Amino acid sequence: MPDSTPPDAFDPAPPDAPASPPLPSIRHGGDDAAAAAWPDAPRPLLDLSTGLNPRPYPVGTVAPDLWARLPQAGNQAELLAAARRYLGLARNARLATAPGSQMLIGQLPHLVPPGPMTILGPTYGEHAPAWARAGHRVETVTSLDAARATGATTLLITNPNNPCGRVFSPHALRALLNAADGPRLLVVDEAFADLDPTNSLAPHCDHPGIIVLRSFGKFFGLGGLRLGLMAAAPVWVEAMSQRLGPWSVSGPALAIAARAYADTAWITATRARLQQDARRLDTLLTRAGFRIVGGTALYRLVEHDDAAGWVDGLGRRGILVRRFDDQPQRLRVGLPGDEVQWLRFSTALKEAQPHGRSV
């Protein structure tokens, strides 16, 4: 990748480039299919499968005219200024806005010439299909040493990782780009980095070989707002902005996010509360016989020999957790949002114990 300009974003894959192997379909948590699996479960369902903050940022009043007209340049500028301060963005870096980080995940591979790329996994399942669809030859590895051994010029890391919560320091990630056998382009998905900003590469993403993706909806609990950010050197941001086109994010979303990013009191209090709630969740899960193997302050990754039975037992009681087809002993469990939900979950854990569940 040149230091001054990105590669031609629209060069097709070479005709002789071997295709990546077929990838399995992805089932996300919290969808209607999961709810339909237990039609007789008590409603409302308690969805602990998505890893979103269950106590979202208070939206408050949104100016009526924001719904009635196209987003204005001023709305965009206000959001970008607040986000830059919140992220501690490098001075010479820029931000692209998108309707959710999922949109950025799907579009970014088209800005890079097709070729071999490596993903450090297991991780969020949408990355590999996105790069494969854009003509890249995707290889997933489980360690940084293995990533270097592939010789691929593009490396994608989720930091903290989803779902295991593995974290690399900014120093360790920057060292990858300085290594002789390291990648030339490092893409870092920081969807859960709001929980501990010291792990973010955003302050260093003026480097032309670093691209950082951020999700607004998880920490702020507003997944339906659909806002994602890409932090990178100007050449990458300009290319992404051109690909997304004008008005990619609604005026109300820009205004709400600008307000949230500037609300330091809420952010500080929420980080502390999530850590406290995560410890409370640990206690409940450990007492129920789960082995905690990872996670973040928004969810825990657990193991159980009868994980499938727990999914069904909790589902029958109207509680959804995230299961993994490729790791059938593992579940991801998010945080209840209030005392009523905590009591409901605690009761369900007692009732759904394997020895007390009807078959």
mmCIF file of C-alpha atoms in Angstrom:
data_model
loop_
_atom_site.group_PDB
_atom_site.id
_atom_site.type_symbol
_atom_site.label_atom_id
_atom_site.label_comp_id
_atom_site.label_asym_id
_atom_site.label_seq_id
_atom_site.Cartn_x
_atom_site.Cartn_y
_atom_site.Cartn_z
ATOM 1 C CA MET A 1 0.000 0.000 0.000
ATOM 2 C CA PRO A 2 1.492 3.371 -0.960
ATOM 3 C CA ASP A 3 2.007 5.842 1.846
ATOM 4 C CA SER A 4 0.144 8.668 0.109
ATOM 5 C CA THR A 5 -2.723 7.076 -1.793
ATOM 6 C CA PRO A 6 -4.750 3.914 -1.301
ATOM 7 C CA PRO A 7 -4.752 1.225 -3.944
ATOM 8 C CA ASP A 8 -7.399 1.452 -6.643
ATOM 9 C CA ALA A 9 -10.534 0.502 -4.760
ATOM 10 C CA PHE A 10 -12.304 -0.914 -7.772
ATOM 11 C CA ASP A 11 -9.748 -3.184 -9.435
ATOM 12 C CA PRO A 12 -11.399 -6.580 -9.918
ATOM 13 C CA ALA A 13 -9.800 -9.679 -8.459
ATOM 14 C CA PRO A 14 -7.282 -11.296 -10.834
ATOM 15 C CA PRO A 15 -9.017 -13.999 -12.894
ATOM 16 C CA ASP A 16 -6.627 -16.678 -11.656
ATOM 17 C CA ALA A 17 -6.989 -15.773 -7.956
ATOM 18 C CA PRO A 18 -8.170 -18.848 -6.050
ATOM 19 C CA ALA A 19 -11.471 -18.295 -4.301
ATOM 20 C CA SER A 20 -11.746 -18.482 -0.541
ATOM 21 C CA PRO A 21 -13.494 -21.620 0.717
ATOM 22 C CA PRO A 22 -17.258 -21.380 1.272
ATOM 23 C CA LEU A 23 -18.147 -19.783 4.588
ATOM 24 C CA PRO A 24 -20.980 -20.924 6.849
ATOM 25 C CA SER A 25 -24.082 -18.821 7.264
ATOM 26 C CA ILE A 26 -24.084 -16.626 10.356
ATOM 27 C CA ARG A 27 -26.849 -16.561 12.938
ATOM 28 C CA HIS A 28 -26.844 -13.450 15.071
ATOM 29 C CA GLY A 29 -28.386 -13.217 18.489
ATOM 30 C CA GLY A 30 -31.651 -11.475 19.226
ATOM 31 C CA ASP A 31 -33.428 -12.203 15.953
ATOM 32 C CA ASP A 32 -37.018 -13.246 15.349
ATOM 33 C CA ALA A 33 -36.038 -16.838 14.605
ATOM 34 C CA ALA A 34 -34.632 -17.218 18.110
ATOM 35 C CA ALA A 35 -37.850 -15.875 19.594
ATOM 36 C CA ALA A 36 -39.950 -18.210 17.435
ATOM 37 C CA ALA A 37 -38.101 -21.244 18.765
ATOM 38 C CA TRP A 38 -39.971 -20.897 22.088
ATOM 39 C CA PRO A 39 -43.461 -19.626 21.177
ATOM 40 C CA ASP A 40 -44.856 -20.472 24.616
ATOM 41 C CA ALA A 41 -42.104 -18.713 26.571
ATOM 42 C CA PRO A 42 -43.204 -15.837 28.800
ATOM 43 C CA ARG A 43 -43.123 -12.409 27.183
ATOM 44 C CA PRO A 44 -41.470 -10.022 26.926
ATOM 45 C CA LEU A 45 -38.380 -11.987 26.033
ATOM 46 C CA LEU A 46 -35.230 -11.055 27.916
ATOM 47 C CA ASP A 47 -32.557 -10.881 25.210
ATOM 48 C CA LEU A 48 -29.102 -11.425 26.728
ATOM 49 C CA SER A 49 -27.590 -12.558 23.434
ATOM 50 C CA THR A 50 -26.505 -9.328 21.756
ATOM 51 C CA GLY A 51 -23.813 -7.807 24.006
ATOM 52 C CA LEU A 52 -25.450 -4.349 24.022
ATOM 53 C CA ASN A 53 -25.524 -2.088 27.049
ATOM 54 C CA PRO A 54 -28.991 -2.852 28.497
ATOM 55 C CA ARG A 55 -29.289 0.647 29.983
ATOM 56 C CA PRO A 56 -28.852 2.844 26.917
ATOM 57 C CA TYR A 57 -27.856 6.457 26.705
ATOM 58 C CA PRO A 58 -30.925 8.655 27.365
ATOM 59 C CA VAL A 59 -31.821 10.047 23.975
ATOM 60 C CA GLY A 60 -33.840 12.960 25.304
ATOM 61 C CA THR A 61 -35.486 15.440 22.964
ATOM 62 C CA VAL A 62 -34.558 15.483 19.280
ATOM 63 C CA ALA A 63 -35.264 18.686 17.374
ATOM 64 C CA PRO A 64 -38.299 18.039 15.124
ATOM 65 C CA ASP A 65 -36.648 19.614 12.073
ATOM 66 C CA LEU A 66 -33.974 16.882 12.102
ATOM 67 C CA TRP A 67 -36.641 14.412 11.023
ATOM 68 C CA ALA A 68 -37.971 16.684 8.297
ATOM 69 C CA ARG A 69 -34.832 17.508 6.296
ATOM 70 C CA LEU A 70 -31.692 15.900 4.996
ATOM 71 C CA PRO A 71 -28.687 15.842 7.336
ATOM 72 C CA GLN A 72 -26.829 19.134 7.184
ATOM 73 C CA ALA A 73 -23.088 19.728 7.091
ATOM 74 C CA GLY A 74 -23.341 21.296 10.525
ATOM 75 C CA ASN A 75 -24.851 18.117 11.988
ATOM 76 C CA GLN A 76 -21.971 16.101 10.566
ATOM 77 C CA ALA A 77 -19.358 18.573 11.796
ATOM 78 C CA GLU A 78 -20.784 18.557 15.334
ATOM 79 C CA LEU A 79 -20.689 14.761 15.492
ATOM 80 C CA LEU A 80 -17.158 14.577 14.089
ATOM 81 C CA ALA A 81 -15.842 17.140 16.575
ATOM 82 C CA ALA A 82 -17.390 15.310 19.539
ATOM 83 C CA ALA A 83 -16.179 11.926 18.297
ATOM 84 C CA ARG A 84 -12.628 13.216 17.748
ATOM 85 C CA ARG A 85 -12.441 14.417 21.352
ATOM 86 C CA TYR A 86 -13.999 11.230 22.699
ATOM 87 C CA LEU A 87 -11.604 8.964 20.775
ATOM 88 C CA GLY A 88 -8.520 11.088 21.348
ATOM 89 C CA LEU A 89 -8.090 10.904 17.598
ATOM 90 C CA ALA A 90 -4.672 11.506 16.101
ATOM 91 C CA ARG A 91 -4.382 15.067 14.801
ATOM 92 C CA ASN A 92 -3.848 14.116 11.166
ATOM 93 C CA ALA A 93 -6.399 11.296 11.136
ATOM 94 C CA ARG A 94 -9.953 11.612 9.880
ATOM 95 C CA LEU A 95 -13.324 9.956 10.523
ATOM 96 C CA ALA A 96 -15.857 8.447 8.135
ATOM 97 C CA THR A 97 -19.420 7.911 9.361
ATOM 98 C CA ALA A 98 -21.646 5.029 8.296
ATOM 99 C CA PRO A 99 -25.057 3.606 9.230
ATOM 100 C CA GLY A 100 -23.521 1.064 11.600
ATOM 101 C CA SER A 101 -20.066 -0.501 11.779
ATOM 102 C CA GLN A 102 -21.491 -3.490 9.901
ATOM 103 C CA MET A 103 -21.687 -1.276 6.811
ATOM 104 C CA LEU A 104 -18.009 -0.417 7.206
ATOM 105 C CA ILE A 105 -17.130 -4.087 7.606
ATOM 106 C CA GLY A 106 -18.856 -4.833 4.308
ATOM 107 C CA GLN A 107 -17.395 -1.933 2.338
ATOM 108 C CA LEU A 108 -13.801 -1.726 3.576
ATOM 109 C CA PRO A 109 -12.555 -4.834 1.719
ATOM 110 C CA HIS A 110 -13.466 -3.137 -1.578
ATOM 111 C CA LEU A 111 -10.948 -0.370 -0.880
ATOM 112 C CA VAL A 112 -8.039 -2.852 -0.798
ATOM 113 C CA PRO A 113 -6.754 -4.691 -3.915
ATOM 114 C CA PRO A 114 -7.815 -8.366 -3.800
ATOM 115 C CA GLY A 115 -5.149 -10.635 -2.429
ATOM 116 C CA PRO A 116 -4.216 -12.751 0.585
ATOM 117 C CA MET A 117 -5.361 -11.397 3.939
ATOM 118 C CA THR A 118 -5.328 -12.808 7.448
ATOM 119 C CA ILE A 119 -7.870 -12.629 10.266
ATOM 120 C CA LEU A 120 -6.939 -13.342 13.863
ATOM 121 C CA GLY A 121 -9.703 -15.594 15.112
ATOM 122 C CA PRO A 122 -11.999 -17.017 16.145
ATOM 123 C CA THR A 123 -13.751 -13.654 16.041
ATOM 124 C CA TYR A 124 -16.841 -11.815 14.831
ATOM 125 C CA GLY A 125 -18.173 -13.897 11.977
ATOM 126 C CA GLU A 126 -19.000 -11.158 9.461
ATOM 127 C CA HIS A 127 -15.397 -10.166 8.726
ATOM 128 C CA ALA A 128 -14.286 -13.224 6.755
ATOM 129 C CA PRO A 129 -17.315 -13.307 4.407
ATOM 130 C CA ALA A 130 -16.954 -9.587 3.667
ATOM 131 C CA TRP A 131 -13.327 -9.936 2.577
ATOM 132 C CA ALA A 132 -14.059 -13.123 0.650
ATOM 133 C CA ARG A 133 -16.911 -11.476 -1.269
ATOM 134 C CA ALA A 134 -14.515 -8.711 -2.314
ATOM 135 C CA GLY A 135 -12.173 -11.274 -3.894
ATOM 136 C CA HIS A 136 -9.612 -11.654 -1.120
ATOM 137 C CA ARG A 137 -8.111 -15.002 -0.146
ATOM 138 C CA VAL A 138 -8.958 -15.199 3.535
ATOM 139 C CA GLU A 139 -6.994 -17.210 6.069
ATOM 140 C CA THR A 140 -7.967 -17.328 9.733
ATOM 141 C CA VAL A 141 -5.234 -17.997 12.299
ATOM 142 C CA THR A 142 -5.193 -18.086 16.091
ATOM 143 C CA SER A 143 -1.955 -16.294 17.024
ATOM 144 C CA LEU A 144 0.128 -13.313 15.973
ATOM 145 C CA ASP A 145 3.057 -15.592 15.147
ATOM 146 C CA ALA A 146 0.840 -17.571 12.790
ATOM 147 C CA ALA A 147 -0.438 -14.333 11.272
ATOM 148 C CA ARG A 148 3.106 -13.225 10.437
ATOM 149 C CA ALA A 149 3.861 -16.628 8.962
ATOM 150 C CA THR A 150 1.117 -16.249 6.351
ATOM 151 C CA GLY A 151 2.962 -13.350 4.715
ATOM 152 C CA ALA A 152 -0.336 -11.596 3.981
ATOM 153 C CA THR A 153 -0.076 -7.814 3.692
ATOM 154 C CA THR A 154 -3.448 -7.215 5.396
ATOM 155 C CA LEU A 155 -4.215 -8.348 8.953
ATOM 156 C CA LEU A 156 -7.548 -7.896 10.721
ATOM 157 C CA ILE A 157 -7.805 -8.035 14.517
ATOM 158 C CA THR A 158 -10.820 -7.476 16.750
ATOM 159 C CA ASN A 159 -9.643 -5.730 19.921
ATOM 160 C CA PRO A 160 -11.079 -6.530 22.430
ATOM 161 C CA ASN A 161 -11.936 -9.736 20.640
ATOM 162 C CA ASN A 162 -15.525 -10.863 20.256
ATOM 163 C CA PRO A 163 -16.433 -13.129 21.978
ATOM 164 C CA CYS A 164 -13.396 -14.134 24.084
ATOM 165 C CA GLY A 165 -12.377 -10.603 25.131
ATOM 166 C CA ARG A 166 -8.677 -11.039 24.278
ATOM 167 C CA VAL A 167 -6.898 -7.662 24.278
ATOM 168 C CA PHE A 168 -3.680 -6.469 22.647
ATOM 169 C CA SER A 169 -2.036 -3.238 23.769
ATOM 170 C CA PRO A 170 -1.614 -0.409 21.259
ATOM 171 C CA HIS A 171 2.156 -0.860 21.634
ATOM 172 C CA ALA A 172 1.946 -4.519 20.598
ATOM 173 C CA LEU A 173 -0.238 -3.729 17.591
ATOM 174 C CA ARG A 174 1.957 -0.878 16.385
ATOM 175 C CA ALA A 175 4.972 -3.175 16.679
ATOM 176 C CA LEU A 176 3.350 -5.450 14.106
ATOM 177 C CA LEU A 177 3.595 -2.729 11.469
ATOM 178 C CA ASN A 178 7.254 -2.136 12.264
ATOM 179 C CA ALA A 179 8.230 -5.794 11.997
ATOM 180 C CA ALA A 180 9.910 -6.898 8.793
ATOM 181 C CA ASP A 181 7.471 -9.809 8.479
ATOM 182 C CA GLY A 182 4.461 -7.812 9.658
ATOM 183 C CA PRO A 183 1.451 -6.621 7.665
ATOM 184 C CA ARG A 184 1.402 -3.395 5.686
ATOM 185 C CA LEU A 185 -2.244 -2.756 6.573
ATOM 186 C CA LEU A 186 -3.678 -3.421 10.040
ATOM 187 C CA VAL A 187 -7.464 -3.261 10.388
ATOM 188 C CA VAL A 188 -8.666 -3.173 13.996
ATOM 189 C CA ASP A 189 -12.325 -3.686 14.892
ATOM 190 C CA GLU A 190 -12.788 -1.829 18.184
ATOM 191 C CA ALA A 191 -16.514 -2.440 18.634
ATOM 192 C CA PHE A 192 -16.043 -3.029 22.377
ATOM 193 C CA ALA A 193 -13.123 -0.642 22.995
ATOM 194 C CA ASP A 194 -15.337 2.011 24.650
ATOM 195 C CA LEU A 195 -15.131 -0.001 27.861
ATOM 196 C CA ASP A 196 -11.405 0.781 28.255
ATOM 197 C CA PRO A 197 -10.095 3.539 25.955
ATOM 198 C CA THR A 198 -6.467 2.819 26.876
ATOM 199 C CA ASN A 199 -6.594 -0.157 24.497
ATOM 200 C CA SER A 200 -7.613 1.904 21.467
ATOM 201 C CA LEU A 201 -5.437 2.557 18.423
ATOM 202 C CA ALA A 202 -7.488 5.640 17.511
ATOM 203 C CA PRO A 203 -4.799 8.015 18.857
ATOM 204 C CA HIS A 204 -2.335 6.414 16.423
ATOM 205 C CA CYS A 205 -4.443 5.957 13.307
ATOM 206 C CA ASP A 206 -2.841 8.788 11.360
ATOM 207 C CA HIS A 207 -0.426 6.015 10.339
ATOM 208 C CA PRO A 208 -1.356 5.068 6.731
ATOM 209 C CA GLY A 209 -1.247 1.379 7.645
ATOM 210 C CA ILE A 210 -3.845 1.550 10.450
ATOM 211 C CA ILE A 211 -7.629 1.534 10.037
ATOM 212 C CA VAL A 212 -9.840 1.500 13.138
ATOM 213 C CA LEU A 213 -13.547 0.601 13.099
ATOM 214 C CA ARG A 214 -15.792 1.730 15.950
ATOM 215 C CA SER A 215 -19.387 0.889 16.864
ATOM 216 C CA PHE A 216 -21.606 3.419 18.623
ATOM 217 C CA GLY A 217 -24.489 1.101 19.487
ATOM 218 C CA LYS A 218 -22.836 -1.355 21.879
ATOM 219 C CA PHE A 219 -21.473 0.776 24.724
ATOM 220 C CA PHE A 220 -24.144 3.453 24.337
ATOM 221 C CA GLY A 221 -26.842 0.779 24.054
ATOM 222 C CA LEU A 222 -28.453 2.269 20.935
ATOM 223 C CA GLY A 223 -28.004 -0.445 18.324
ATOM 224 C CA GLY A 224 -31.106 0.707 16.476
ATOM 225 C CA LEU A 225 -29.595 4.148 15.893
ATOM 226 C CA ARG A 226 -27.110 2.574 13.415
ATOM 227 C CA LEU A 227 -23.863 4.513 13.581
ATOM 228 C CA GLY A 228 -20.342 3.335 12.910
ATOM 229 C CA LEU A 229 -17.057 5.238 12.611
ATOM 230 C CA MET A 230 -13.902 4.531 10.654
ATOM 231 C CA ALA A 231 -10.757 6.293 11.864
ATOM 232 C CA ALA A 232 -7.803 6.352 9.492
ATOM 233 C CA ALA A 233 -5.474 8.511 7.448
ATOM 234 C CA PRO A 234 -7.329 10.980 5.172
ATOM 235 C CA VAL A 235 -6.794 8.949 2.005
ATOM 236 C CA TRP A 236 -8.704 5.956 3.425
ATOM 237 C CA VAL A 237 -11.488 8.076 4.879
ATOM 238 C CA GLU A 238 -11.992 9.938 1.617
ATOM 239 C CA ALA A 239 -12.227 6.654 -0.281
ATOM 240 C CA MET A 240 -14.773 5.240 2.178
ATOM 241 C CA SER A 241 -16.844 8.423 2.201
ATOM 242 C CA GLN A 242 -17.014 8.395 -1.585
ATOM 243 C CA ARG A 243 -18.109 4.780 -1.548
ATOM 244 C CA LEU A 244 -20.875 5.395 0.999
ATOM 245 C CA GLY A 245 -22.098 8.566 -0.680
ATOM 246 C CA PRO A 246 -23.872 11.578 0.858
ATOM 247 C CA TRP A 247 -26.266 11.444 3.831
ATOM 248 C CA SER A 248 -25.054 8.041 4.971
ATOM 249 C CA VAL A 249 -26.163 8.760 8.564
ATOM 250 C CA SER A 250 -29.464 10.391 9.535
ATOM 251 C CA GLY A 251 -29.642 13.825 11.103
ATOM 252 C CA PRO A 252 -31.216 12.522 14.355
ATOM 253 C CA ALA A 253 -28.486 9.885 14.677
ATOM 254 C CA LEU A 254 -25.768 12.513 14.214
ATOM 255 C CA ALA A 255 -27.305 14.777 16.848
ATOM 256 C CA ILE A 256 -27.878 12.030 19.425
ATOM 257 C CA ALA A 257 -24.366 10.632 19.019
ATOM 258 C CA ALA A 258 -22.756 14.073 19.251
ATOM 259 C CA ARG A 259 -24.567 14.624 22.539
ATOM 260 C CA ALA A 260 -23.594 11.183 23.851
ATOM 261 C CA TYR A 261 -19.910 11.433 22.950
ATOM 262 C CA ALA A 262 -19.704 14.747 24.813
ATOM 263 C CA ASP A 263 -21.445 13.475 27.961
ATOM 264 C CA THR A 264 -18.354 12.631 30.005
ATOM 265 C CA ALA A 265 -20.291 12.215 33.256
ATOM 266 C CA TRP A 266 -22.561 9.541 31.774
ATOM 267 C CA ILE A 267 -19.620 7.794 30.087
ATOM 268 C CA THR A 268 -17.568 7.630 33.293
ATOM 269 C CA ALA A 269 -20.488 6.414 35.406
ATOM 270 C CA THR A 270 -21.480 3.820 32.814
ATOM 271 C CA ARG A 271 -18.008 2.312 32.576
ATOM 272 C CA ALA A 272 -17.964 1.878 36.357
ATOM 273 C CA ARG A 273 -21.483 0.414 36.467
ATOM 274 C CA LEU A 274 -20.798 -2.083 33.695
ATOM 275 C CA GLN A 275 -17.747 -3.395 35.527
ATOM 276 C CA GLN A 276 -19.831 -3.814 38.686
ATOM 277 C CA ASP A 277 -22.659 -5.538 36.800
ATOM 278 C CA ALA A 278 -20.194 -7.868 35.078
ATOM 279 C CA ARG A 279 -18.917 -9.033 38.469
ATOM 280 C CA ARG A 280 -22.502 -9.611 39.565
ATOM 281 C CA LEU A 281 -23.094 -11.686 36.441
ATOM 282 C CA ASP A 282 -19.948 -13.711 37.175
ATOM 283 C CA THR A 283 -21.352 -14.651 40.568
ATOM 284 C CA LEU A 284 -24.669 -15.879 39.148
ATOM 285 C CA LEU A 285 -23.068 -17.850 36.327
ATOM 286 C CA THR A 286 -20.438 -19.474 38.537
ATOM 287 C CA ARG A 287 -23.058 -20.554 41.063
ATOM 288 C CA ALA A 288 -25.047 -22.121 38.228
ATOM 289 C CA GLY A 289 -22.060 -24.247 37.230
ATOM 290 C CA PHE A 290 -20.709 -22.319 34.247
ATOM 291 C CA ARG A 291 -16.992 -21.901 33.612
ATOM 292 C CA ILE A 292 -16.173 -18.299 32.714
ATOM 293 C CA VAL A 293 -13.589 -18.322 29.932
ATOM 294 C CA GLY A 294 -13.647 -14.733 28.666
ATOM 295 C CA GLY A 295 -15.719 -11.759 27.664
ATOM 296 C CA THR A 296 -15.950 -8.030 28.266
ATOM 297 C CA ALA A 297 -17.841 -5.888 30.761
ATOM 298 C CA LEU A 298 -20.878 -6.111 28.456
ATOM 299 C CA TYR A 299 -21.049 -9.907 28.356
ATOM 300 C CA ARG A 300 -19.391 -13.091 29.560
ATOM 301 C CA LEU A 301 -18.230 -16.053 27.501
ATOM 302 C CA VAL A 302 -18.902 -19.268 29.404
ATOM 303 C CA GLU A 303 -18.542 -23.008 28.941
ATOM 304 C CA HIS A 304 -20.767 -25.855 30.094
ATOM 305 C CA ASP A 305 -20.912 -29.505 29.110
ATOM 306 C CA ASP A 306 -24.664 -29.131 28.596
ATOM 307 C CA ALA A 307 -24.633 -25.712 26.907
ATOM 308 C CA ALA A 308 -27.324 -26.740 24.415
ATOM 309 C CA GLY A 309 -29.568 -27.813 27.266
ATOM 310 C CA TRP A 310 -29.076 -24.459 28.974
ATOM 311 C CA VAL A 311 -30.017 -22.610 25.777
ATOM 312 C CA ASP A 312 -33.278 -24.518 25.655
ATOM 313 C CA GLY A 313 -33.950 -24.307 29.369
ATOM 314 C CA LEU A 314 -33.464 -20.559 29.450
ATOM 315 C CA GLY A 315 -35.296 -20.106 26.148
ATOM 316 C CA ARG A 316 -38.368 -21.839 27.560
ATOM 317 C CA ARG A 317 -38.319 -19.225 30.282
ATOM 318 C CA GLY A 318 -38.102 -16.374 27.768
ATOM 319 C CA ILE A 319 -34.388 -15.679 28.100
ATOM 320 C CA LEU A 320 -32.144 -15.670 25.020
ATOM 321 C CA VAL A 321 -28.392 -16.300 25.153
ATOM 322 C CA ARG A 322 -25.889 -16.600 22.293
ATOM 323 C CA ARG A 323 -24.741 -20.028 21.192
ATOM 324 C CA PHE A 324 -21.952 -20.944 18.763
ATOM 325 C CA ASP A 325 -22.298 -23.740 16.222
ATOM 326 C CA ASP A 326 -18.513 -24.147 15.956
ATOM 327 C CA GLN A 327 -18.013 -24.170 19.747
ATOM 328 C CA PRO A 328 -21.077 -26.015 21.077
ATOM 329 C CA GLN A 329 -19.952 -25.943 24.720
ATOM 330 C CA ARG A 330 -19.765 -22.144 24.757
ATOM 331 C CA LEU A 331 -22.389 -19.462 25.351
ATOM 332 C CA ARG A 332 -22.295 -15.677 25.442
ATOM 333 C CA VAL A 333 -24.426 -14.107 28.150
ATOM 334 C CA GLY A 334 -25.133 -10.386 28.340
ATOM 335 C CA LEU A 335 -26.184 -8.178 31.239
ATOM 336 C CA PRO A 336 -29.734 -7.774 32.566
ATOM 337 C CA GLY A 337 -30.790 -4.139 32.605
ATOM 338 C CA ASP A 338 -32.685 -3.587 35.853
ATOM 339 C CA GLU A 339 -33.520 -5.343 39.111
ATOM 340 C CA VAL A 340 -36.624 -7.001 37.632
ATOM 341 C CA GLN A 341 -34.502 -8.520 34.868
ATOM 342 C CA TRP A 342 -31.746 -9.577 37.279
ATOM 343 C CA LEU A 343 -34.305 -11.381 39.455
ATOM 344 C CA ARG A 344 -35.889 -13.020 36.418
ATOM 345 C CA PHE A 345 -32.511 -14.252 35.184
ATOM 346 C CA SER A 346 -31.431 -15.483 38.607
ATOM 347 C CA THR A 347 -34.678 -17.405 39.008
ATOM 348 C CA ALA A 348 -34.388 -18.901 35.521
ATOM 349 C CA LEU A 349 -30.859 -20.114 36.241
ATOM 350 C CA LYS A 350 -32.147 -22.015 39.277
ATOM 351 C CA GLU A 351 -35.161 -23.448 37.467
ATOM 352 C CA ALA A 352 -33.241 -24.427 34.314
ATOM 353 C CA GLN A 353 -30.563 -26.435 36.109
ATOM 354 C CA PRO A 354 -30.017 -29.719 34.224
ATOM 355 C CA HIS A 355 -31.308 -31.865 37.084
ATOM 356 C CA GLY A 356 -34.537 -29.870 37.287
ATOM 357 C CA ARG A 357 -35.342 -29.425 33.616
ATOM 358 C CA SER A 358 -37.967 -31.581 31.931
ATOM 359 C CA VAL A 359 -36.951 -33.208 28.685
#
